[in-house]
Amino acid sequence: MMHEVNAMSDSNGGGNKLQSDLVAYLDGELSDRACMEIEQTLAENPRIRCEMELLERTWELLDTLPVSKASESFSQRTLSVISQSSMAAVKDQTPAVTTSRSWSIDRDTWLAAGLSMALTLTAILCFAVTNRWMPTETDRLVRDLPLLIKLEMYEEVSSPEYLNTLKQSRLFDDQSSSVESP
Amino acid sequence: MLRAREGDDAAFALLVEAYQDRLVGILNHLVGDREAAEDLAQDVFLRIHRARDRYEPTAKFSTWLFRIANNLASNARRNRGRRRERQLPVQESGPMGARPAEKLLAEKSALMPSRLMARHEIRDVVRAALESLGERQQMAVLLHKFEGMSYADIGATMDLSPSAVKSLLSRAREKLKEQLANYVQE
C-alpha cells in the first residue's frame, strides 16, 4: 500500500507536494484552505489516509527516544567556566585599554602642540606682513626728516609762495644745495 | 536575557538553569554522547555570554540559542567525521566491526515483529533511524519534535525559509517512515 502511494508520488508531479502537505498538515502548518483540501483528499482516498497514519505513527516512535538532561553540576561548572573566561577577557583587555588611553593622551598632546605651532607661525607671519607693508610713526618721521630740519627756517619765511618765487629765481641755488646735502 | 545583557550575572545563571536540559537533550541526540553534548552546551552558553551585548530582542532567545547549538554541533560532527576518516581508513565502522546501531538498521530487513521487540530495542532502532538522516534533517526533526518549534522558528534557527523547512521535514519523515516501516504497527 505504501509502495502504491510512493509510486503515485513518483509518477505524479504533485506527489512531492502532496507528501509535504501531508506532513505540514500533521504539523499544523497548513493554511485553513490547504487543510480543507487535504481533508477532502483524505476522505476520498484511503491510500493517502493510510500514508498519513504511517507518518503519524512513525513520528510517535520518536517518543521512545530517551530524553537526557544536564548533569546536576552542569550549571555550576558552566557558570564557573564563564566567570573564568570573563576574568581572562578583562585581563586581556586591560593593556589594550591603557594603550588606547595613552594613545589618546598622546594624540591630544600632539594636537595642542600643533595648534600652538600654527598660532606662533601665524603671529610671525602677521608681524612680518604688517612690519613690511604698514607705515609706522618712525617711518613718517624719517620721511619728514628734511622738513623737520628746515622747519625753523620755513616758519620764519611763513609764505610758501615767496619761497617758490625765490626758488624760481635760482638766487640761492648754491646755498640751498649746501643745506640740502651737507 | 535583556537583564543578562545589562550585566546581570544572576539573570544569566537563571537562563542556564532554564535551558540546560533542553539544550543538552537536543545536543545529545545530535552527537550521541552525553559528555560531548554537555561540553558543547557549555560552549553554547559561553558564546552567548560573550555575545550578550549584541543580543537584540527581535528573535526568540531559544532561536538564537539553538542556532548557535546547531552551528557548534555541525562543526563538532564534521571534526569527528574527519578524525574517523583518518583513523579508520579500512573499515568504515572501525576495528570492532559494525556498531550496534548499524547492526540494528541491518536487522530491520529481517521483518522482526514489533510486538516481540523489547522497548529498549525499539529505542535503539529509532535512534539508528534518526542517525541515518542528514545533519540538517536531523536538526529539523529534533527541533520540531522535542522543542515544538514552528517551521518559521526552525527556519530562523537553521537559516532556511519556512518552505525549505517544510520540504526538509517532509523528506526526513518519509525517510524515517521507510527506515521504521517494520516497527510501525498497522
Coordinates of C-alpha atoms in Angstrom, one line a residue:
Chain A
M1 CA 0.0 0.0 0.0
M2 CA 2.8 2.3 0.9
H3 CA 4.6 1.5 -2.3
E4 CA 1.4 2.4 -4.2
V5 CA 1.5 5.9 -2.6
N6 CA 5.2 6.2 -3.3
A7 CA 4.6 5.1 -6.9
M8 CA 1.8 7.6 -7.2
S9 CA 4.1 10.3 -5.7
D10 CA 6.8 9.5 -8.2
S11 CA 4.6 9.4 -11.3
N12 CA 2.5 12.4 -10.3
G13 CA 4.3 15.7 -10.5
G14 CA 2.3 16.9 -7.4
G15 CA 3.2 13.8 -5.4
N16 CA 6.0 15.5 -3.5
K17 CA 3.8 18.4 -2.8
L18 CA 1.1 16.1 -1.5
Q19 CA 3.7 14.4 0.7
S20 CA 5.0 17.6 2.1
D21 CA 1.4 18.9 2.5
L22 CA 0.5 15.8 4.5
V23 CA 3.5 16.3 6.8
A24 CA 2.6 20.0 7.2
Y25 CA -1.0 19.1 7.9
L26 CA 0.2 16.8 10.7
D27 CA 2.4 19.5 12.0
G28 CA -0.4 22.1 12.0
E29 CA 1.5 24.3 9.5
L30 CA -1.1 24.4 6.7
S31 CA -3.4 27.3 5.9
D32 CA -7.1 26.7 6.5
R33 CA -7.8 26.4 2.8
A34 CA -5.0 23.9 2.3
C35 CA -6.2 21.9 5.4
M36 CA -9.7 21.7 3.8
E37 CA -8.1 20.4 0.6
I38 CA -6.1 17.8 2.4
E39 CA -9.1 16.7 4.5
Q40 CA -11.1 16.3 1.3
T41 CA -8.3 14.2 -0.2
L42 CA -8.1 12.1 2.9
A43 CA -11.8 11.5 2.9
E44 CA -11.8 10.4 -0.7
N45 CA -8.6 8.4 -0.9
P46 CA -8.0 5.6 1.7
R47 CA -4.4 5.1 0.4
I48 CA -3.5 8.7 1.3
R49 CA -5.2 8.2 4.6
C50 CA -3.1 5.1 5.3
E51 CA 0.0 7.0 4.3
M52 CA -0.8 9.8 6.7
E53 CA -1.4 7.3 9.5
L54 CA 2.0 5.7 8.9
L55 CA 3.7 9.1 9.0
E56 CA 1.9 9.8 12.3
R57 CA 2.9 6.5 13.9
T58 CA 6.5 6.8 12.8
W59 CA 6.6 10.3 14.3
E60 CA 5.2 8.8 17.6
L61 CA 8.0 6.3 17.6
L62 CA 10.4 9.2 18.3
D63 CA 8.8 9.4 21.7
T64 CA 10.7 6.2 22.7
L65 CA 14.0 8.1 22.5
P66 CA 15.4 8.8 25.9
V67 CA 15.3 12.5 26.9
S68 CA 18.6 13.2 28.5
K69 CA 19.1 16.0 30.9
A70 CA 22.1 18.0 32.0
S71 CA 24.0 16.7 35.0
E72 CA 23.4 18.3 38.4
S73 CA 26.8 20.0 38.3
F74 CA 26.4 21.3 34.8
S75 CA 25.1 24.8 35.6
Q76 CA 27.7 25.3 38.3
R77 CA 30.6 24.2 36.0
T78 CA 29.3 26.3 33.1
L79 CA 29.0 29.4 35.2
S80 CA 32.4 28.8 36.6
V81 CA 33.9 28.5 33.2
I82 CA 32.1 31.6 32.1
S83 CA 33.3 33.5 35.1
Q84 CA 36.9 32.5 34.5
S85 CA 36.6 33.4 30.8
S86 CA 35.2 36.8 31.7
M87 CA 38.1 37.5 34.1
A88 CA 40.6 36.4 31.5
A89 CA 39.0 38.6 28.9
V90 CA 39.1 41.6 31.3
K91 CA 42.8 40.8 32.0
D92 CA 43.5 40.7 28.3
Q93 CA 41.7 43.9 27.6
T94 CA 43.4 45.9 30.4
P95 CA 46.7 46.6 28.5
A96 CA 44.7 47.4 25.4
V97 CA 42.7 50.0 27.4
T98 CA 45.9 51.5 28.7
T99 CA 47.4 51.6 25.3
S100 CA 44.3 53.1 23.9
R101 CA 44.2 55.7 26.7
S102 CA 47.9 56.6 26.4
W103 CA 47.4 56.9 22.6
S104 CA 44.5 59.2 23.3
I105 CA 46.7 61.3 25.6
D106 CA 49.5 61.4 23.0
R107 CA 47.0 62.4 20.4
D108 CA 45.7 65.3 22.5
T109 CA 49.3 66.4 23.3
W110 CA 50.2 66.4 19.6
L111 CA 47.1 68.3 18.7
A112 CA 47.8 71.0 21.3
A113 CA 51.5 71.3 20.2
G114 CA 50.4 71.5 16.6
L115 CA 47.9 74.2 17.3
S116 CA 50.4 76.2 19.3
M117 CA 52.9 76.0 16.5
A118 CA 50.4 77.1 13.9
L119 CA 49.4 80.0 16.1
T120 CA 53.0 81.1 16.5
L121 CA 53.7 80.8 12.8
T122 CA 50.6 82.9 12.1
A123 CA 51.7 85.5 14.5
I124 CA 55.2 85.7 13.0
L125 CA 53.7 86.0 9.5
C126 CA 51.3 88.7 10.5
F127 CA 54.1 90.7 12.2
A128 CA 56.2 90.3 9.1
V129 CA 53.4 91.5 6.8
T130 CA 52.4 94.4 8.9
N131 CA 56.0 95.4 9.5
R132 CA 56.7 95.3 5.8
W133 CA 53.6 97.0 4.4
M134 CA 52.0 99.1 7.1
P135 CA 53.8 102.5 7.7
T136 CA 54.7 103.3 11.3
E137 CA 55.3 106.6 13.2
T138 CA 59.0 106.1 12.8
D139 CA 58.6 105.8 9.0
R140 CA 56.7 109.0 8.9
L141 CA 59.4 110.8 11.0
V142 CA 62.1 109.5 8.7
R143 CA 60.2 110.6 5.6
D144 CA 59.6 114.1 7.1
L145 CA 63.2 114.5 8.4
P146 CA 64.3 117.0 5.7
L147 CA 61.2 119.2 6.5
L148 CA 61.9 118.9 10.2
I149 CA 65.5 120.0 9.8
K150 CA 64.4 123.1 7.9
L151 CA 61.3 123.7 9.9
E152 CA 62.5 126.8 11.8
M153 CA 63.7 128.3 8.6
Y154 CA 60.3 127.5 6.9
E155 CA 58.5 129.0 9.9
E156 CA 60.5 132.3 9.6
V157 CA 59.5 132.6 5.9
S158 CA 55.9 131.7 6.6
S159 CA 54.9 132.1 2.9
P160 CA 55.3 129.2 0.5
E161 CA 54.5 131.4 -2.5
Y162 CA 57.5 133.6 -1.6
L163 CA 59.8 130.6 -1.3
N164 CA 58.6 129.3 -4.7
T165 CA 59.4 132.7 -6.2
L166 CA 62.9 132.6 -4.6
K167 CA 63.4 129.0 -5.9
Q168 CA 62.4 130.0 -9.4
S169 CA 64.8 133.0 -9.4
R170 CA 67.7 130.5 -8.5
L171 CA 69.2 133.1 -6.3
F172 CA 70.2 130.7 -3.5
D173 CA 71.0 127.6 -5.6
D174 CA 74.5 127.2 -4.2
Q175 CA 73.4 127.8 -0.6
S176 CA 70.3 125.6 -0.8
S177 CA 72.3 122.7 -2.3
S178 CA 74.8 123.1 0.5
V179 CA 72.0 123.0 3.1
E180 CA 70.1 120.1 1.5
S181 CA 73.2 118.0 1.1
P182 CA 75.5 118.7 3.9
Chain B
M1 CA 18.2 37.7 28.5
L2 CA 17.7 41.5 28.5
R3 CA 18.8 41.6 32.1
A4 CA 21.8 39.4 31.4
R5 CA 22.7 41.7 28.5
E6 CA 22.9 44.6 31.0
G7 CA 25.5 42.5 33.0
D8 CA 23.1 40.8 35.5
D9 CA 25.0 37.6 36.2
A10 CA 22.2 36.2 38.3
A11 CA 19.8 36.6 35.3
F12 CA 22.3 34.7 33.1
A13 CA 22.5 31.9 35.7
L14 CA 18.7 31.6 35.5
L15 CA 19.0 31.3 31.8
V16 CA 21.5 28.5 32.1
E17 CA 19.2 26.7 34.5
A18 CA 16.2 27.2 32.3
Y19 CA 17.7 26.0 29.1
Q20 CA 20.4 23.5 30.1
D21 CA 18.2 20.4 29.9
R22 CA 16.6 21.2 26.6
L23 CA 20.0 22.1 25.1
V24 CA 21.8 19.1 26.4
G25 CA 18.9 16.9 25.3
I26 CA 19.0 18.1 21.7
L27 CA 22.8 18.0 21.5
N28 CA 22.9 14.5 23.0
H29 CA 20.6 13.4 20.1
L30 CA 22.8 15.1 17.6
V31 CA 26.2 13.9 18.8
G32 CA 25.1 10.7 20.5
D33 CA 27.3 11.2 23.6
R34 CA 26.2 12.9 26.8
E35 CA 29.6 14.1 27.8
A36 CA 30.3 15.6 24.4
A37 CA 26.8 17.1 24.5
E38 CA 27.5 18.8 27.8
D39 CA 30.8 20.2 26.5
L40 CA 29.0 21.6 23.5
A41 CA 26.2 23.0 25.6
Q42 CA 28.8 24.7 27.9
D43 CA 30.4 26.2 24.8
V44 CA 27.0 27.4 23.6
F45 CA 26.4 29.2 26.9
L46 CA 29.9 30.6 26.9
R47 CA 29.4 32.1 23.4
I48 CA 26.1 33.5 24.3
H49 CA 27.6 35.2 27.4
R50 CA 30.4 36.6 25.3
A51 CA 27.9 37.9 22.7
R52 CA 25.3 39.1 25.1
D53 CA 26.0 42.8 24.4
R54 CA 24.9 42.2 20.8
Y55 CA 21.7 40.4 21.7
E56 CA 18.7 42.2 20.1
P57 CA 15.2 41.0 21.2
T58 CA 14.0 40.8 17.6
A59 CA 14.0 37.0 17.7
K60 CA 13.2 34.5 20.4
F61 CA 16.1 33.7 22.7
S62 CA 15.6 30.0 22.1
T63 CA 16.0 30.5 18.4
W64 CA 19.3 32.2 19.0
L65 CA 20.4 29.5 21.4
F66 CA 19.6 26.6 19.1
R67 CA 21.1 28.5 16.1
I68 CA 24.5 28.6 18.0
A69 CA 24.0 25.0 19.1
N70 CA 23.3 23.9 15.5
N71 CA 26.5 25.5 14.3
L72 CA 28.6 24.1 17.0
A73 CA 27.2 20.6 16.7
S74 CA 27.7 20.8 13.0
N75 CA 31.3 21.7 13.4
A76 CA 31.8 19.0 16.1
R77 CA 30.3 16.3 13.8
R78 CA 32.4 17.5 10.9
N79 CA 35.6 17.3 13.0
R80 CA 34.6 13.9 14.4
G81 CA 34.0 12.7 10.8
R82 CA 37.4 13.9 9.7
R83 CA 39.1 12.1 12.7
R84 CA 37.2 9.0 11.8
E85 CA 38.3 9.2 8.2
R86 CA 41.9 9.5 9.3
Q87 CA 41.8 6.8 12.0
L88 CA 39.6 4.2 10.2
P89 CA 40.6 4.2 6.6
V90 CA 39.9 0.5 6.0
Q91 CA 36.8 -0.4 7.9
E92 CA 34.1 2.2 7.9
S93 CA 32.8 1.3 11.3
G94 CA 36.2 0.8 13.0
P95 CA 38.2 -2.2 14.0
M96 CA 35.4 -3.6 16.2
G97 CA 33.1 -4.0 13.2
A98 CA 29.7 -2.6 12.8
R99 CA 28.3 -0.5 15.7
P100 CA 25.2 -1.7 17.4
A101 CA 23.1 0.9 15.7
E102 CA 24.3 -0.1 12.3
K103 CA 23.6 -3.8 13.1
L104 CA 20.1 -2.8 14.2
L105 CA 19.5 -0.9 10.9
A106 CA 20.6 -4.0 9.0
E107 CA 18.3 -6.1 11.1
K108 CA 15.3 -4.1 10.2
S109 CA 15.0 -6.0 7.0
A110 CA 14.6 -9.2 9.0
L111 CA 10.9 -8.3 9.4
M112 CA 11.0 -8.9 13.2
P113 CA 7.5 -8.3 14.6
S114 CA 7.4 -5.2 16.7
R115 CA 5.4 -6.9 19.4
L116 CA 8.4 -9.1 20.1
M117 CA 10.9 -6.4 20.5
A118 CA 11.7 -5.0 23.8
R119 CA 11.2 -1.4 24.4
H120 CA 14.9 -0.6 24.5
E121 CA 15.4 -2.4 21.2
I122 CA 12.8 -0.2 19.5
R123 CA 14.5 2.8 21.1
D124 CA 17.9 1.7 19.5
V125 CA 16.3 1.2 16.1
V126 CA 14.6 4.6 16.3
R127 CA 17.9 6.2 17.3
A128 CA 19.7 4.5 14.4
A129 CA 17.0 5.7 12.0
L130 CA 17.4 9.2 13.3
E131 CA 21.2 9.0 12.9
S132 CA 20.7 7.8 9.3
L133 CA 19.1 11.2 8.5
G134 CA 21.2 14.0 7.1
E135 CA 22.5 16.5 9.5
R136 CA 20.0 19.2 8.7
Q137 CA 17.1 16.8 8.6
Q138 CA 18.0 15.5 12.0
M139 CA 18.2 19.0 13.5
A140 CA 14.9 20.0 12.0
V141 CA 13.2 16.8 13.3
L142 CA 14.6 17.3 16.8
L143 CA 13.7 21.0 16.9
H144 CA 10.2 20.2 15.8
K145 CA 9.6 17.1 17.8
F146 CA 11.3 18.0 21.1
E147 CA 11.2 21.8 21.1
G148 CA 7.8 22.1 19.4
M149 CA 9.3 24.7 17.1
S150 CA 7.2 26.0 14.2
Y151 CA 8.6 25.9 10.6
A152 CA 9.3 29.6 10.8
D153 CA 11.3 29.2 14.0
I154 CA 13.2 26.2 12.7
G155 CA 13.9 28.3 9.6
A156 CA 15.3 31.2 11.7
T157 CA 17.4 28.7 13.7
M158 CA 18.8 27.0 10.6
D159 CA 18.9 29.9 8.1
L160 CA 16.2 28.4 6.0
S161 CA 12.9 29.6 4.6
P162 CA 9.7 28.0 6.1
S163 CA 9.0 26.3 2.8
A164 CA 12.5 24.9 2.8
V165 CA 11.9 23.6 6.3
K166 CA 8.6 22.1 5.1
S167 CA 10.4 20.2 2.3
L168 CA 13.3 19.2 4.7
L169 CA 10.9 17.8 7.3
S170 CA 8.8 16.0 4.6
R171 CA 11.9 14.2 3.3
A172 CA 13.1 13.4 6.8
R173 CA 9.7 11.9 7.8
E174 CA 9.5 10.0 4.6
K175 CA 12.9 8.5 5.3
L176 CA 12.1 7.7 8.9
K177 CA 8.9 6.1 7.7
E178 CA 10.9 3.8 5.4
Q179 CA 13.5 3.0 8.0
L180 CA 11.0 2.2 10.7
A181 CA 8.3 0.6 8.4
N182 CA 8.8 -2.8 10.1
Y183 CA 8.3 -1.4 13.6
V184 CA 5.2 0.6 12.9
Q185 CA 2.0 -1.3 13.9
E186 CA -0.5 -1.2 11.2

